[in-house]
Amino acid sequence: MAEREMAVDRKEAFVPPLDELASVLQAGLSSNYLDAKVKVVDCPDLTQPPFTLAAPGLCGSPRVADVGGVPYLIPSPQLDKKYNLEQVAGQVDLPGAFVLGAGAGAAHVVGVNCEMMPNIRTTGGAHSRNNQTRVSRVNTEDGTCILEHYEDTYQCRDFCLLANLFFCEGKPGKVLEVKAKVRTGQENFVSCMRKTLEQQYGDRPVALGGTFLLEKGQAKIHIMPGFSKTPLQSEEDVNNWLNFFEMSGPLINLSVFVSRDPGLDLRVEHTHCFSHHGEGGHYHYDTTPEEVEYRGYFLPAEYIYRVDRPKVSHMIGRD
Ligand SMILES: [Zn+2]
């Protein structure tokens, strides 16, 4: 893929001590779940099942990036907006990074618009590449989900249009362990944490990235179908275009969220999931509040990068 010039902006994130974050998040989650526990732990080896991530830990130079944006998809796709996970690791000054998050798969490689679950150790550091990224797309024959391994199927590290990514050196170390079960409130798992942080820290932006399992229960997930033939002008148009599914745990979620946008035109939360039973896509919320159980690992980022920010923006389709 030819490299093109892209603007890269950066702001410092606010990084509270981990033990403070743990007590703030536990209090917030307790208002939305019957049982919530947040503590500081040594990151478990995330390369092991069920997570099967591309690197063992979330530690070392953590940063997040918002690449491209929904305005490149809506109202009409800008097909020249192509990116590469390894190139972005360099753009955020961390070549060789372990990268996880949520984005749009490379329509120019897969052949159709699709969801991407980035999960890759990029080349450039002390480690060789390990690409465990997945993509999901809609089966045009019967409307079911097709989940594919990006490297095995397409030998691909490209993506397009948009992504929200967390980068680190992939090292073990201290992280937040977040457990919550039986949802009693209306917020989804990620929104609950994000809004809790916004309430606590106000205009000091706290950016978290990591992974969580939806261990039990089901979730509402969308997969983008092929690009809309007509411009998407409203939230309603977007919802009529997207394909929605109920998918079952265990779902392995890759998540990036920022408590409040510090003026970078961010998508403040974005979570995609994959599984070992053929399902994956964009996480909205669980649909089985009485059954649901979450377990996740997160770390606050030191920097928020904005790569190739759209010049014309809007707030449609950021859910
Ligand atoms: Zn998404």
PDB file of C-alpha atoms and ligand atoms in Angstrom:
ATOM      1  CA  MET A   1       0.000   0.000   0.000  1.00  0.00           C
ATOM      2  CA  ALA A   2       1.386   3.379  -0.984  1.00  0.00           C
ATOM      3  CA  GLU A   3       1.965   5.693   1.942  1.00  0.00           C
ATOM      4  CA  ARG A   4       0.092   8.977   1.831  1.00  0.00           C
ATOM      5  CA  GLU A   5       0.560  12.064   3.920  1.00  0.00           C
ATOM      6  CA  MET A   6      -1.619  12.163   7.036  1.00  0.00           C
ATOM      7  CA  ALA A   7      -1.979  14.695   9.815  1.00  0.00           C
ATOM      8  CA  VAL A   8      -1.094  13.332  13.253  1.00  0.00           C
ATOM      9  CA  ASP A   9      -2.070  15.280  16.388  1.00  0.00           C
ATOM     10  CA  ARG A  10      -1.386  14.239  19.963  1.00  0.00           C
ATOM     11  CA  LYS A  11      -2.588  15.243  23.403  1.00  0.00           C
ATOM     12  CA  GLU A  12      -1.550  14.019  26.811  1.00  0.00           C
ATOM     13  CA  ALA A  13      -4.105  11.927  28.639  1.00  0.00           C
ATOM     14  CA  PHE A  14      -4.673  12.198  32.373  1.00  0.00           C
ATOM     15  CA  VAL A  15      -3.347   9.090  34.128  1.00  0.00           C
ATOM     16  CA  PRO A  16      -4.744   8.572  37.639  1.00  0.00           C
ATOM     17  CA  PRO A  17      -3.028   6.015  39.910  1.00  0.00           C
ATOM     18  CA  LEU A  18      -4.308   2.488  39.268  1.00  0.00           C
ATOM     19  CA  ASP A  19      -5.595   1.952  42.801  1.00  0.00           C
ATOM     20  CA  GLU A  20      -7.581   5.204  42.589  1.00  0.00           C
ATOM     21  CA  LEU A  21      -9.037   4.152  39.231  1.00  0.00           C
ATOM     22  CA  ALA A  22      -9.975   0.790  40.714  1.00  0.00           C
ATOM     23  CA  SER A  23     -12.042   2.320  43.510  1.00  0.00           C
ATOM     24  CA  VAL A  24     -13.649   4.918  41.197  1.00  0.00           C
ATOM     25  CA  LEU A  25     -14.650   2.247  38.648  1.00  0.00           C
ATOM     26  CA  GLN A  26     -15.873  -0.171  41.290  1.00  0.00           C
ATOM     27  CA  ALA A  27     -18.188   2.477  42.725  1.00  0.00           C
ATOM     28  CA  GLY A  28     -19.505   3.374  39.249  1.00  0.00           C
ATOM     29  CA  LEU A  29     -20.038  -0.221  38.161  1.00  0.00           C
ATOM     30  CA  SER A  30     -21.805  -1.046  41.419  1.00  0.00           C
ATOM     31  CA  SER A  31     -24.582   1.338  40.452  1.00  0.00           C
ATOM     32  CA  ASN A  32     -25.183  -0.662  37.235  1.00  0.00           C
ATOM     33  CA  TYR A  33     -24.391  -4.261  38.299  1.00  0.00           C
ATOM     34  CA  LEU A  34     -25.459  -6.401  41.221  1.00  0.00           C
ATOM     35  CA  ASP A  35     -21.866  -7.458  41.781  1.00  0.00           C
ATOM     36  CA  ALA A  36     -18.778  -5.473  40.685  1.00  0.00           C
ATOM     37  CA  LYS A  37     -15.144  -5.850  41.717  1.00  0.00           C
ATOM     38  CA  VAL A  38     -12.206  -3.855  40.385  1.00  0.00           C
ATOM     39  CA  LYS A  39      -8.654  -4.417  41.577  1.00  0.00           C
ATOM     40  CA  VAL A  40      -5.061  -3.958  40.523  1.00  0.00           C
ATOM     41  CA  VAL A  41      -3.527  -7.282  39.466  1.00  0.00           C
ATOM     42  CA  ASP A  42      -0.617  -8.651  37.473  1.00  0.00           C
ATOM     43  CA  CYS A  43      -1.903  -8.965  33.926  1.00  0.00           C
ATOM     44  CA  PRO A  44      -2.630 -12.628  33.167  1.00  0.00           C
ATOM     45  CA  ASP A  45      -0.965 -14.040  30.044  1.00  0.00           C
ATOM     46  CA  LEU A  46      -3.419 -12.801  27.427  1.00  0.00           C
ATOM     47  CA  THR A  47      -1.931 -15.018  24.715  1.00  0.00           C
ATOM     48  CA  GLN A  48      -3.621 -17.942  26.486  1.00  0.00           C
ATOM     49  CA  PRO A  49      -7.230 -19.073  25.928  1.00  0.00           C
ATOM     50  CA  PRO A  50      -9.811 -17.747  26.093  1.00  0.00           C
ATOM     51  CA  PHE A  51      -8.247 -14.356  25.178  1.00  0.00           C
ATOM     52  CA  THR A  52      -5.705 -15.564  22.581  1.00  0.00           C
ATOM     53  CA  LEU A  53      -4.305 -12.072  22.066  1.00  0.00           C
ATOM     54  CA  ALA A  54      -1.153 -11.352  20.084  1.00  0.00           C
ATOM     55  CA  ALA A  55       0.967 -10.371  23.117  1.00  0.00           C
ATOM     56  CA  PRO A  56       0.936 -11.363  26.790  1.00  0.00           C
ATOM     57  CA  GLY A  57       0.274  -8.016  28.487  1.00  0.00           C
ATOM     58  CA  LEU A  58      -1.108  -4.488  28.131  1.00  0.00           C
ATOM     59  CA  CYS A  59       1.905  -2.686  29.578  1.00  0.00           C
ATOM     60  CA  GLY A  60       4.723  -0.507  28.261  1.00  0.00           C
ATOM     61  CA  SER A  61       4.172   2.977  26.711  1.00  0.00           C
ATOM     62  CA  PRO A  62       0.347   2.707  26.518  1.00  0.00           C
ATOM     63  CA  ARG A  63      -1.377   5.078  24.081  1.00  0.00           C
ATOM     64  CA  VAL A  64      -4.609   5.251  22.122  1.00  0.00           C
ATOM     65  CA  ALA A  65      -5.374   6.549  18.651  1.00  0.00           C
ATOM     66  CA  ASP A  66      -8.473   7.549  16.751  1.00  0.00           C
ATOM     67  CA  VAL A  67      -7.692   6.965  13.075  1.00  0.00           C
ATOM     68  CA  GLY A  68      -9.870   8.420  10.301  1.00  0.00           C
ATOM     69  CA  GLY A  69     -13.465   8.566  11.464  1.00  0.00           C
ATOM     70  CA  VAL A  70     -17.125   7.899  10.863  1.00  0.00           C
ATOM     71  CA  PRO A  71     -17.336  10.942   8.511  1.00  0.00           C
ATOM     72  CA  TYR A  72     -15.267   8.878   6.025  1.00  0.00           C
ATOM     73  CA  LEU A  73     -18.041   6.218   6.044  1.00  0.00           C
ATOM     74  CA  ILE A  74     -21.157   8.353   6.453  1.00  0.00           C
ATOM     75  CA  PRO A  75     -22.924   9.701   4.433  1.00  0.00           C
ATOM     76  CA  SER A  76     -20.862   8.029   1.668  1.00  0.00           C
ATOM     77  CA  PRO A  77     -17.664   5.946   1.899  1.00  0.00           C
ATOM     78  CA  GLN A  78     -14.380   7.608   0.933  1.00  0.00           C
ATOM     79  CA  LEU A  79     -12.612   4.601  -0.505  1.00  0.00           C
ATOM     80  CA  ASP A  80      -9.231   6.307  -0.684  1.00  0.00           C
ATOM     81  CA  LYS A  81      -9.087   6.290   3.149  1.00  0.00           C
ATOM     82  CA  LYS A  82      -6.784   3.289   3.535  1.00  0.00           C
ATOM     83  CA  TYR A  83      -4.524   2.589   6.500  1.00  0.00           C
ATOM     84  CA  ASN A  84      -2.185  -0.093   7.755  1.00  0.00           C
ATOM     85  CA  LEU A  85      -1.868  -1.354  11.344  1.00  0.00           C
ATOM     86  CA  GLU A  86       1.929  -1.509  11.160  1.00  0.00           C
ATOM     87  CA  GLN A  87       2.147   1.961   9.664  1.00  0.00           C
ATOM     88  CA  VAL A  88      -0.139   3.397  12.381  1.00  0.00           C
ATOM     89  CA  ALA A  89       2.112   1.877  15.074  1.00  0.00           C
ATOM     90  CA  GLY A  90       4.876   4.022  13.609  1.00  0.00           C
ATOM     91  CA  GLN A  91       2.622   7.081  13.383  1.00  0.00           C
ATOM     92  CA  VAL A  92       2.015   6.856  17.154  1.00  0.00           C
ATOM     93  CA  ASP A  93       5.757   6.510  17.759  1.00  0.00           C
ATOM     94  CA  LEU A  94       5.637   2.880  18.850  1.00  0.00           C
ATOM     95  CA  PRO A  95       6.852   0.636  15.990  1.00  0.00           C
ATOM     96  CA  GLY A  96       6.569  -2.999  17.012  1.00  0.00           C
ATOM     97  CA  ALA A  97       3.575  -2.209  19.227  1.00  0.00           C
ATOM     98  CA  PHE A  98       0.934  -4.674  20.281  1.00  0.00           C
ATOM     99  CA  VAL A  99      -2.284  -3.177  18.853  1.00  0.00           C
ATOM    100  CA  LEU A 100      -5.891  -3.964  19.754  1.00  0.00           C
ATOM    101  CA  GLY A 101      -9.236  -2.240  19.246  1.00  0.00           C
ATOM    102  CA  ALA A 102     -12.057  -1.735  16.778  1.00  0.00           C
ATOM    103  CA  GLY A 103     -12.116  -0.630  13.150  1.00  0.00           C
ATOM    104  CA  ALA A 104     -13.322  -1.186   9.610  1.00  0.00           C
ATOM    105  CA  GLY A 105     -11.674  -4.044   7.715  1.00  0.00           C
ATOM    106  CA  ALA A 106      -9.977  -3.479   4.387  1.00  0.00           C
ATOM    107  CA  ALA A 107     -12.808  -3.522   1.845  1.00  0.00           C
ATOM    108  CA  HIS A 108     -10.113  -3.279  -0.861  1.00  0.00           C
ATOM    109  CA  VAL A 109      -8.688  -6.640   0.260  1.00  0.00           C
ATOM    110  CA  VAL A 110     -11.682  -8.569   1.657  1.00  0.00           C
ATOM    111  CA  GLY A 111     -13.832  -7.473  -1.272  1.00  0.00           C
ATOM    112  CA  VAL A 112     -16.632  -6.093   0.868  1.00  0.00           C
ATOM    113  CA  ASN A 113     -17.088  -3.675   3.759  1.00  0.00           C
ATOM    114  CA  CYS A 114     -16.529  -5.495   7.069  1.00  0.00           C
ATOM    115  CA  GLU A 115     -15.727  -5.232  10.782  1.00  0.00           C
ATOM    116  CA  MET A 116     -12.141  -5.553  12.008  1.00  0.00           C
ATOM    117  CA  MET A 117     -11.015  -6.807  15.413  1.00  0.00           C
ATOM    118  CA  PRO A 118      -7.376  -5.620  15.465  1.00  0.00           C
ATOM    119  CA  ASN A 119      -5.143  -7.902  17.556  1.00  0.00           C
ATOM    120  CA  ILE A 120      -1.575  -7.769  16.269  1.00  0.00           C
ATOM    121  CA  ARG A 121       2.022  -7.595  17.371  1.00  0.00           C
ATOM    122  CA  THR A 122       3.472  -5.384  14.652  1.00  0.00           C
ATOM    123  CA  THR A 123       6.954  -5.638  13.200  1.00  0.00           C
ATOM    124  CA  GLY A 124       9.644  -3.157  14.101  1.00  0.00           C
ATOM    125  CA  GLY A 125      10.527  -3.996  17.675  1.00  0.00           C
ATOM    126  CA  ALA A 126      12.277  -6.919  19.328  1.00  0.00           C
ATOM    127  CA  HIS A 127       9.472  -9.323  18.379  1.00  0.00           C
ATOM    128  CA  SER A 128       8.381 -10.694  15.041  1.00  0.00           C
ATOM    129  CA  ARG A 129       4.895 -10.049  13.714  1.00  0.00           C
ATOM    130  CA  ASN A 130       2.002 -11.988  15.226  1.00  0.00           C
ATOM    131  CA  ASN A 131      -1.274 -11.079  13.560  1.00  0.00           C
ATOM    132  CA  GLN A 132      -4.293 -12.546  15.375  1.00  0.00           C
ATOM    133  CA  THR A 133      -6.689  -9.951  13.941  1.00  0.00           C
ATOM    134  CA  ARG A 134     -10.137 -11.142  12.849  1.00  0.00           C
ATOM    135  CA  VAL A 135     -12.668  -9.688  10.431  1.00  0.00           C
ATOM    136  CA  SER A 136     -16.388 -10.379  10.266  1.00  0.00           C
ATOM    137  CA  ARG A 137     -18.730  -9.818   7.361  1.00  0.00           C
ATOM    138  CA  VAL A 138     -22.293 -10.637   6.443  1.00  0.00           C
ATOM    139  CA  ASN A 139     -22.914 -13.789   4.409  1.00  0.00           C
ATOM    140  CA  THR A 140     -24.903 -12.421   1.469  1.00  0.00           C
ATOM    141  CA  GLU A 141     -26.569 -15.829   0.917  1.00  0.00           C
ATOM    142  CA  ASP A 142     -28.283 -16.171   4.290  1.00  0.00           C
ATOM    143  CA  GLY A 143     -27.430 -13.066   6.359  1.00  0.00           C
ATOM    144  CA  THR A 144     -25.311 -14.969   8.883  1.00  0.00           C
ATOM    145  CA  CYS A 145     -21.929 -13.901  10.280  1.00  0.00           C
ATOM    146  CA  ILE A 146     -18.672 -14.986   8.655  1.00  0.00           C
ATOM    147  CA  LEU A 147     -15.677 -14.575  10.990  1.00  0.00           C
ATOM    148  CA  GLU A 148     -12.230 -14.889   9.437  1.00  0.00           C
ATOM    149  CA  HIS A 149      -8.609 -14.831  10.581  1.00  0.00           C
ATOM    150  CA  TYR A 150      -7.050 -11.825   8.848  1.00  0.00           C
ATOM    151  CA  GLU A 151      -3.546 -13.217   8.388  1.00  0.00           C
ATOM    152  CA  ASP A 152      -4.479 -16.812   7.534  1.00  0.00           C
ATOM    153  CA  THR A 153      -7.199 -15.785   5.065  1.00  0.00           C
ATOM    154  CA  TYR A 154      -5.922 -12.523   3.570  1.00  0.00           C
ATOM    155  CA  GLN A 155      -2.309 -12.028   4.792  1.00  0.00           C
ATOM    156  CA  CYS A 156      -3.587  -8.537   5.555  1.00  0.00           C
ATOM    157  CA  ARG A 157      -2.682  -5.702   7.951  1.00  0.00           C
ATOM    158  CA  ASP A 158      -4.591  -2.986   6.069  1.00  0.00           C
ATOM    159  CA  PHE A 159      -7.838  -1.379   7.133  1.00  0.00           C
ATOM    160  CA  CYS A 160      -9.918   1.515   5.893  1.00  0.00           C
ATOM    161  CA  LEU A 161     -12.126   4.446   6.928  1.00  0.00           C
ATOM    162  CA  LEU A 162     -11.798   4.359  10.726  1.00  0.00           C
ATOM    163  CA  ALA A 163     -10.363   2.659  13.793  1.00  0.00           C
ATOM    164  CA  ASN A 164      -9.993   3.185  17.519  1.00  0.00           C
ATOM    165  CA  LEU A 165      -6.804   1.563  18.707  1.00  0.00           C
ATOM    166  CA  PHE A 166      -4.812   0.885  21.890  1.00  0.00           C
ATOM    167  CA  PHE A 167      -1.041   0.433  21.557  1.00  0.00           C
ATOM    168  CA  CYS A 168       1.529  -0.812  24.051  1.00  0.00           C
ATOM    169  CA  GLU A 169       4.737  -2.823  24.210  1.00  0.00           C
ATOM    170  CA  GLY A 170       2.720  -5.949  25.059  1.00  0.00           C
ATOM    171  CA  LYS A 171       4.546  -6.462  28.344  1.00  0.00           C
ATOM    172  CA  PRO A 172       3.229  -8.049  31.534  1.00  0.00           C
ATOM    173  CA  GLY A 173       2.698  -5.740  34.514  1.00  0.00           C
ATOM    174  CA  LYS A 174       0.077  -4.175  36.752  1.00  0.00           C
ATOM    175  CA  VAL A 175      -3.353  -3.642  35.188  1.00  0.00           C
ATOM    176  CA  LEU A 176      -6.940  -3.133  36.285  1.00  0.00           C
ATOM    177  CA  GLU A 177      -9.027  -6.280  36.565  1.00  0.00           C
ATOM    178  CA  VAL A 178     -12.709  -5.447  36.189  1.00  0.00           C
ATOM    179  CA  LYS A 179     -15.401  -7.979  37.044  1.00  0.00           C
ATOM    180  CA  ALA A 180     -19.124  -7.298  36.900  1.00  0.00           C
ATOM    181  CA  LYS A 181     -22.167  -9.521  36.776  1.00  0.00           C
ATOM    182  CA  VAL A 182     -25.949  -9.252  36.692  1.00  0.00           C
ATOM    183  CA  ARG A 183     -26.783  -5.902  35.139  1.00  0.00           C
ATOM    184  CA  THR A 184     -29.294  -3.863  37.137  1.00  0.00           C
ATOM    185  CA  GLY A 185     -28.937  -0.533  35.260  1.00  0.00           C
ATOM    186  CA  GLN A 186     -29.289   0.623  31.666  1.00  0.00           C
ATOM    187  CA  GLU A 187     -25.669   1.323  30.732  1.00  0.00           C
ATOM    188  CA  ASN A 188     -23.553  -1.115  28.766  1.00  0.00           C
ATOM    189  CA  PHE A 189     -20.293  -2.273  30.353  1.00  0.00           C
ATOM    190  CA  VAL A 190     -18.072   0.229  28.527  1.00  0.00           C
ATOM    191  CA  SER A 191     -20.372   3.268  28.724  1.00  0.00           C
ATOM    192  CA  CYS A 192     -20.776   2.671  32.441  1.00  0.00           C
ATOM    193  CA  MET A 193     -17.013   2.839  32.973  1.00  0.00           C
ATOM    194  CA  ARG A 194     -16.535   5.785  30.602  1.00  0.00           C
ATOM    195  CA  LYS A 195     -19.301   7.893  32.137  1.00  0.00           C
ATOM    196  CA  THR A 196     -18.023   7.072  35.627  1.00  0.00           C
ATOM    197  CA  LEU A 197     -14.598   8.410  34.647  1.00  0.00           C
ATOM    198  CA  GLU A 198     -16.092  11.510  33.027  1.00  0.00           C
ATOM    199  CA  GLN A 199     -18.052  12.244  36.184  1.00  0.00           C
ATOM    200  CA  GLN A 200     -14.944  11.827  38.327  1.00  0.00           C
ATOM    201  CA  TYR A 201     -12.345  13.564  36.174  1.00  0.00           C
ATOM    202  CA  GLY A 202     -14.343  16.143  34.214  1.00  0.00           C
ATOM    203  CA  ASP A 203     -12.344  17.743  31.416  1.00  0.00           C
ATOM    204  CA  ARG A 204      -9.166  15.819  32.265  1.00  0.00           C
ATOM    205  CA  PRO A 205      -9.400  13.044  29.630  1.00  0.00           C
ATOM    206  CA  VAL A 206      -8.776   9.513  30.909  1.00  0.00           C
ATOM    207  CA  ALA A 207      -8.243   7.002  28.079  1.00  0.00           C
ATOM    208  CA  LEU A 208      -8.514   3.278  28.738  1.00  0.00           C
ATOM    209  CA  GLY A 209      -7.781   0.353  26.467  1.00  0.00           C
ATOM    210  CA  GLY A 210      -7.907  -3.356  26.981  1.00  0.00           C
ATOM    211  CA  THR A 211      -9.893  -6.502  26.637  1.00  0.00           C
ATOM    212  CA  PHE A 212     -12.916  -8.022  28.320  1.00  0.00           C
ATOM    213  CA  LEU A 213     -14.783 -11.266  28.102  1.00  0.00           C
ATOM    214  CA  LEU A 214     -18.513 -11.463  28.002  1.00  0.00           C
ATOM    215  CA  GLU A 215     -18.339 -14.845  29.690  1.00  0.00           C
ATOM    216  CA  LYS A 216     -22.036 -15.631  29.986  1.00  0.00           C
ATOM    217  CA  GLY A 217     -25.129 -14.298  28.285  1.00  0.00           C
ATOM    218  CA  GLN A 218     -25.701 -12.687  24.919  1.00  0.00           C
ATOM    219  CA  ALA A 219     -24.988  -9.347  23.314  1.00  0.00           C
ATOM    220  CA  LYS A 220     -26.401  -7.129  20.585  1.00  0.00           C
ATOM    221  CA  ILE A 221     -23.731  -6.884  17.886  1.00  0.00           C
ATOM    222  CA  HIS A 222     -23.710  -5.257  14.481  1.00  0.00           C
ATOM    223  CA  ILE A 223     -21.832  -6.050  11.306  1.00  0.00           C
ATOM    224  CA  MET A 224     -21.617  -3.499   8.506  1.00  0.00           C
ATOM    225  CA  PRO A 225     -22.888  -4.973   5.233  1.00  0.00           C
ATOM    226  CA  GLY A 226     -21.651  -3.809   1.827  1.00  0.00           C
ATOM    227  CA  PHE A 227     -21.543  -0.033   1.438  1.00  0.00           C
ATOM    228  CA  SER A 228     -24.930   1.636   1.166  1.00  0.00           C
ATOM    229  CA  LYS A 229     -25.909   2.555  -2.382  1.00  0.00           C
ATOM    230  CA  THR A 230     -27.630   5.681  -1.104  1.00  0.00           C
ATOM    231  CA  PRO A 231     -26.085   8.271   1.235  1.00  0.00           C
ATOM    232  CA  LEU A 232     -26.785   7.654   4.950  1.00  0.00           C
ATOM    233  CA  GLN A 233     -28.203  10.926   6.245  1.00  0.00           C
ATOM    234  CA  SER A 234     -29.453  10.094   9.731  1.00  0.00           C
ATOM    235  CA  GLU A 235     -29.101   7.715  12.687  1.00  0.00           C
ATOM    236  CA  GLU A 236     -32.221   5.977  11.366  1.00  0.00           C
ATOM    237  CA  ASP A 237     -30.650   5.467   7.921  1.00  0.00           C
ATOM    238  CA  VAL A 238     -27.567   3.965   9.611  1.00  0.00           C
ATOM    239  CA  ASN A 239     -29.632   1.569  11.732  1.00  0.00           C
ATOM    240  CA  ASN A 240     -31.642   0.465   8.703  1.00  0.00           C
ATOM    241  CA  TRP A 241     -28.418  -0.222   6.826  1.00  0.00           C
ATOM    242  CA  LEU A 242     -26.512  -2.117   9.571  1.00  0.00           C
ATOM    243  CA  ASN A 243     -27.106  -5.824  10.199  1.00  0.00           C
ATOM    244  CA  PHE A 244     -27.832  -6.608  13.859  1.00  0.00           C
ATOM    245  CA  PHE A 245     -27.257  -9.941  15.612  1.00  0.00           C
ATOM    246  CA  GLU A 246     -27.593 -11.518  19.034  1.00  0.00           C
ATOM    247  CA  MET A 247     -24.305 -13.274  19.664  1.00  0.00           C
ATOM    248  CA  SER A 248     -23.453 -15.609  22.541  1.00  0.00           C
ATOM    249  CA  GLY A 249     -20.644 -15.632  25.057  1.00  0.00           C
ATOM    250  CA  PRO A 250     -17.867 -16.249  25.457  1.00  0.00           C
ATOM    251  CA  LEU A 251     -17.112 -13.149  23.368  1.00  0.00           C
ATOM    252  CA  ILE A 252     -13.623 -11.643  23.507  1.00  0.00           C
ATOM    253  CA  ASN A 253     -13.968  -7.864  23.328  1.00  0.00           C
ATOM    254  CA  LEU A 254     -11.278  -5.366  22.335  1.00  0.00           C
ATOM    255  CA  SER A 255     -12.098  -1.942  23.676  1.00  0.00           C
ATOM    256  CA  VAL A 256     -10.888   1.663  23.622  1.00  0.00           C
ATOM    257  CA  PHE A 257     -12.637   4.511  25.423  1.00  0.00           C
ATOM    258  CA  VAL A 258     -11.893   8.091  26.468  1.00  0.00           C
ATOM    259  CA  SER A 259     -13.782   9.715  29.343  1.00  0.00           C
ATOM    260  CA  ARG A 260     -14.214  13.018  27.484  1.00  0.00           C
ATOM    261  CA  ASP A 261     -13.081  14.274  24.082  1.00  0.00           C
ATOM    262  CA  PRO A 262     -10.301  16.857  24.601  1.00  0.00           C
ATOM    263  CA  GLY A 263     -11.173  18.578  21.309  1.00  0.00           C
ATOM    264  CA  LEU A 264      -9.815  15.946  18.888  1.00  0.00           C
ATOM    265  CA  ASP A 265     -13.188  14.956  17.379  1.00  0.00           C
ATOM    266  CA  LEU A 266     -12.963  11.477  18.932  1.00  0.00           C
ATOM    267  CA  ARG A 267     -15.301   8.564  18.902  1.00  0.00           C
ATOM    268  CA  VAL A 268     -15.221   8.285  22.707  1.00  0.00           C
ATOM    269  CA  GLU A 269     -15.919   4.561  22.909  1.00  0.00           C
ATOM    270  CA  HIS A 270     -15.551   1.714  20.459  1.00  0.00           C
ATOM    271  CA  THR A 271     -15.566  -2.006  21.154  1.00  0.00           C
ATOM    272  CA  HIS A 272     -15.387  -4.982  18.788  1.00  0.00           C
ATOM    273  CA  CYS A 273     -15.507  -8.658  19.677  1.00  0.00           C
ATOM    274  CA  PHE A 274     -14.510 -12.012  18.268  1.00  0.00           C
ATOM    275  CA  SER A 275     -15.026 -15.553  19.482  1.00  0.00           C
ATOM    276  CA  HIS A 276     -13.877 -19.115  18.970  1.00  0.00           C
ATOM    277  CA  HIS A 277     -17.330 -20.134  17.725  1.00  0.00           C
ATOM    278  CA  GLY A 278     -17.562 -18.115  14.521  1.00  0.00           C
ATOM    279  CA  GLU A 279     -19.170 -14.896  15.775  1.00  0.00           C
ATOM    280  CA  GLY A 280     -17.839 -11.357  16.033  1.00  0.00           C
ATOM    281  CA  GLY A 281     -18.548  -7.697  15.320  1.00  0.00           C
ATOM    282  CA  HIS A 282     -19.323  -4.338  16.937  1.00  0.00           C
ATOM    283  CA  TYR A 283     -20.481  -4.561  20.569  1.00  0.00           C
ATOM    284  CA  HIS A 284     -23.533  -2.496  21.594  1.00  0.00           C
ATOM    285  CA  TYR A 285     -24.734  -4.033  24.886  1.00  0.00           C
ATOM    286  CA  ASP A 286     -25.678  -7.312  26.519  1.00  0.00           C
ATOM    287  CA  THR A 287     -29.264  -8.472  26.076  1.00  0.00           C
ATOM    288  CA  THR A 288     -29.340 -10.864  29.047  1.00  0.00           C
ATOM    289  CA  PRO A 289     -28.932  -8.668  32.135  1.00  0.00           C
ATOM    290  CA  GLU A 290     -29.681 -11.438  34.631  1.00  0.00           C
ATOM    291  CA  GLU A 291     -27.163 -13.832  33.153  1.00  0.00           C
ATOM    292  CA  VAL A 292     -24.377 -11.546  32.047  1.00  0.00           C
ATOM    293  CA  GLU A 293     -20.857 -11.828  33.456  1.00  0.00           C
ATOM    294  CA  TYR A 294     -17.910  -9.668  32.420  1.00  0.00           C
ATOM    295  CA  ARG A 295     -14.203 -10.005  33.207  1.00  0.00           C
ATOM    296  CA  GLY A 296     -11.726  -7.561  31.721  1.00  0.00           C
ATOM    297  CA  TYR A 297      -8.217  -6.112  31.891  1.00  0.00           C
ATOM    298  CA  PHE A 298      -7.508  -2.441  31.176  1.00  0.00           C
ATOM    299  CA  LEU A 299      -4.736   0.117  31.390  1.00  0.00           C
ATOM    300  CA  PRO A 300      -4.875   3.936  31.153  1.00  0.00           C
ATOM    301  CA  ALA A 301      -3.042   5.426  28.169  1.00  0.00           C
ATOM    302  CA  GLU A 302      -0.500   8.236  28.429  1.00  0.00           C
ATOM    303  CA  TYR A 303      -1.323   9.854  25.081  1.00  0.00           C
ATOM    304  CA  ILE A 304      -4.288  10.287  22.774  1.00  0.00           C
ATOM    305  CA  TYR A 305      -3.307  10.454  19.097  1.00  0.00           C
ATOM    306  CA  ARG A 306      -5.523  11.694  16.284  1.00  0.00           C
ATOM    307  CA  VAL A 307      -4.504  10.368  12.867  1.00  0.00           C
ATOM    308  CA  ASP A 308      -5.963  11.717   9.592  1.00  0.00           C
ATOM    309  CA  ARG A 309      -8.755  13.622  11.315  1.00  0.00           C
ATOM    310  CA  PRO A 310     -11.704  14.406   8.981  1.00  0.00           C
ATOM    311  CA  LYS A 311     -11.942  18.085   8.070  1.00  0.00           C
ATOM    312  CA  VAL A 312     -15.727  17.935   7.903  1.00  0.00           C
ATOM    313  CA  SER A 313     -17.376  16.141  10.802  1.00  0.00           C
ATOM    314  CA  HIS A 314     -20.749  15.182  12.296  1.00  0.00           C
ATOM    315  CA  MET A 315     -22.043  13.063  15.184  1.00  0.00           C
ATOM    316  CA  ILE A 316     -24.114  10.491  13.241  1.00  0.00           C
ATOM    317  CA  GLY A 317     -23.246   6.803  13.671  1.00  0.00           C
ATOM    318  CA  ARG A 318     -20.891   7.027  16.653  1.00  0.00           C
ATOM    319  CA  ASP A 319     -22.841   4.625  18.879  1.00  0.00           C
TER     320      ASP A 319
HETATM  321 ZN    ZN B   1     -17.413  -0.624  15.248  1.00  0.00          ZN
END
